[in-house]
Coordinates of C-alpha atoms in Angstrom, one line a residue:
Y1 CA 1.9 2.5 -16.2
F2 CA 3.7 2.5 -12.9
S3 CA 3.8 4.6 -9.8
S4 CA 6.6 6.6 -8.2
E5 CA 5.8 7.7 -4.7
N6 CA 2.6 9.7 -5.2
K7 CA 2.7 9.9 -9.0
I8 CA 1.3 7.8 -11.9
V9 CA 3.8 7.6 -14.7
K10 CA 3.2 6.4 -18.3
K11 CA 6.0 5.0 -20.4
G12 CA 5.6 4.1 -24.0
L13 CA 6.4 0.6 -25.1
H14 CA 8.8 1.6 -27.8
S15 CA 10.0 4.8 -26.3
E16 CA 12.2 5.9 -23.4
N17 CA 9.9 8.9 -22.7
Y18 CA 8.2 9.1 -19.3
Q19 CA 5.1 11.2 -18.6
V20 CA 3.6 11.9 -15.2
I21 CA -0.2 11.7 -15.8
G22 CA -1.5 11.9 -12.2
N23 CA -0.6 13.2 -8.8
F24 CA -2.0 12.0 -5.5
D25 CA -1.9 13.4 -2.0
N26 CA -0.7 10.1 -0.5
M27 CA 1.8 7.4 -1.3
I28 CA 0.6 5.0 -4.0
Q29 CA 0.8 1.4 -2.8
F30 CA -1.0 -0.4 -5.6
I31 CA -1.7 0.2 -9.3
G32 CA -3.7 -2.2 -11.5
K33 CA -5.7 -2.1 -14.6
K34 CA -9.5 -2.0 -14.1
S35 CA -10.4 -1.7 -17.8
S36 CA -8.8 -0.5 -21.0
N37 CA -9.3 3.1 -20.0
Q38 CA -9.2 2.8 -16.2
L39 CA -6.7 2.0 -13.4
W40 CA -7.2 1.0 -9.8
I41 CA -5.0 3.2 -7.6
G42 CA -4.5 2.1 -4.0
T43 CA -3.0 4.7 -1.7
Q44 CA -2.3 5.1 2.0
N45 CA -5.7 6.9 2.2
G46 CA -8.1 5.3 -0.2
L47 CA -8.9 3.5 -3.4
Y48 CA -9.3 5.5 -6.6
I49 CA -10.5 4.8 -10.1
F50 CA -8.3 6.8 -12.5
D51 CA -9.3 7.5 -16.1
I52 CA -6.1 7.2 -18.2
R53 CA -7.7 9.0 -21.3
L54 CA -8.6 12.1 -19.3
N55 CA -5.7 11.8 -16.8
K56 CA -8.1 12.4 -13.8
I57 CA -9.7 10.6 -10.9
E58 CA -13.2 9.4 -11.6
K59 CA -14.1 8.0 -8.1
E60 CA -12.7 7.4 -4.7
F61 CA -13.6 4.9 -2.0
F62 CA -12.4 3.7 1.5
K63 CA -10.7 7.0 2.4
E64 CA -9.8 5.6 5.9
S65 CA -8.2 2.5 4.5
S66 CA -4.6 1.9 3.4
I67 CA -5.1 -0.1 0.2
S68 CA -2.5 -2.7 -0.7
S69 CA -4.2 -4.6 -3.5
V70 CA -7.3 -5.1 -5.6
L71 CA -8.3 -8.3 -7.3
V72 CA -11.3 -9.4 -9.4
D73 CA -11.9 -13.1 -9.1
N74 CA -13.3 -15.4 -11.8
E75 CA -16.9 -14.8 -10.5
G76 CA -16.5 -11.0 -10.8
H77 CA -16.2 -10.4 -7.1
L78 CA -13.9 -7.6 -6.0
W79 CA -11.4 -8.3 -3.3
I80 CA -9.7 -5.2 -1.7
T81 CA -6.9 -5.8 0.8
T82 CA -5.8 -3.2 3.2
L83 CA -2.9 -2.7 5.6
N84 CA -5.1 -1.4 8.4
Q85 CA -8.6 -2.8 8.1
G86 CA -8.3 -6.3 6.7
V87 CA -10.0 -7.5 3.5
F88 CA -13.1 -6.2 1.9
L89 CA -15.2 -8.4 -0.4
I90 CA -17.6 -6.7 -2.8
L91 CA -19.9 -9.2 -4.5
N92 CA -21.4 -6.8 -7.0
Q93 CA -19.3 -4.0 -8.4
E94 CA -22.5 -2.0 -9.1
V95 CA -23.1 -1.8 -5.4
E96 CA -23.7 1.7 -4.0
L97 CA -21.6 2.8 -1.1
I98 CA -23.4 5.3 1.2
N99 CA -21.2 7.5 3.4
R100 CA -23.1 8.5 6.6
N101 CA -20.8 11.5 7.2
T102 CA -21.3 13.2 3.9
A103 CA -24.5 11.6 2.8
S104 CA -22.9 10.8 -0.6
I105 CA -23.7 7.8 -2.7
S106 CA -21.2 6.3 -5.3
K107 CA -20.9 3.1 -7.3
V108 CA -17.9 0.9 -7.2

């Protein structure tokens, strides 16, 4: 998997075929594997969890942040680096984020 501007592209290991599996409204700045079926997608306006089986966005976070990277350390802590708001550290990936503006709750 790789990104091209605002698209997620899948290329087979033993094939020259390319398939666009996802489109985003903003430029993709980071793509990484979260699990066997999920990707972290960092864009100019947020972090997304993308399901590669269903080719769709599962969740989105940090919409005001320009995400440059995501790293899970050896203790399971999630480090999210941004280009405009510094570094976020999430100690528990099951933490619930509460958005005051929309009153929505979602798990990382």
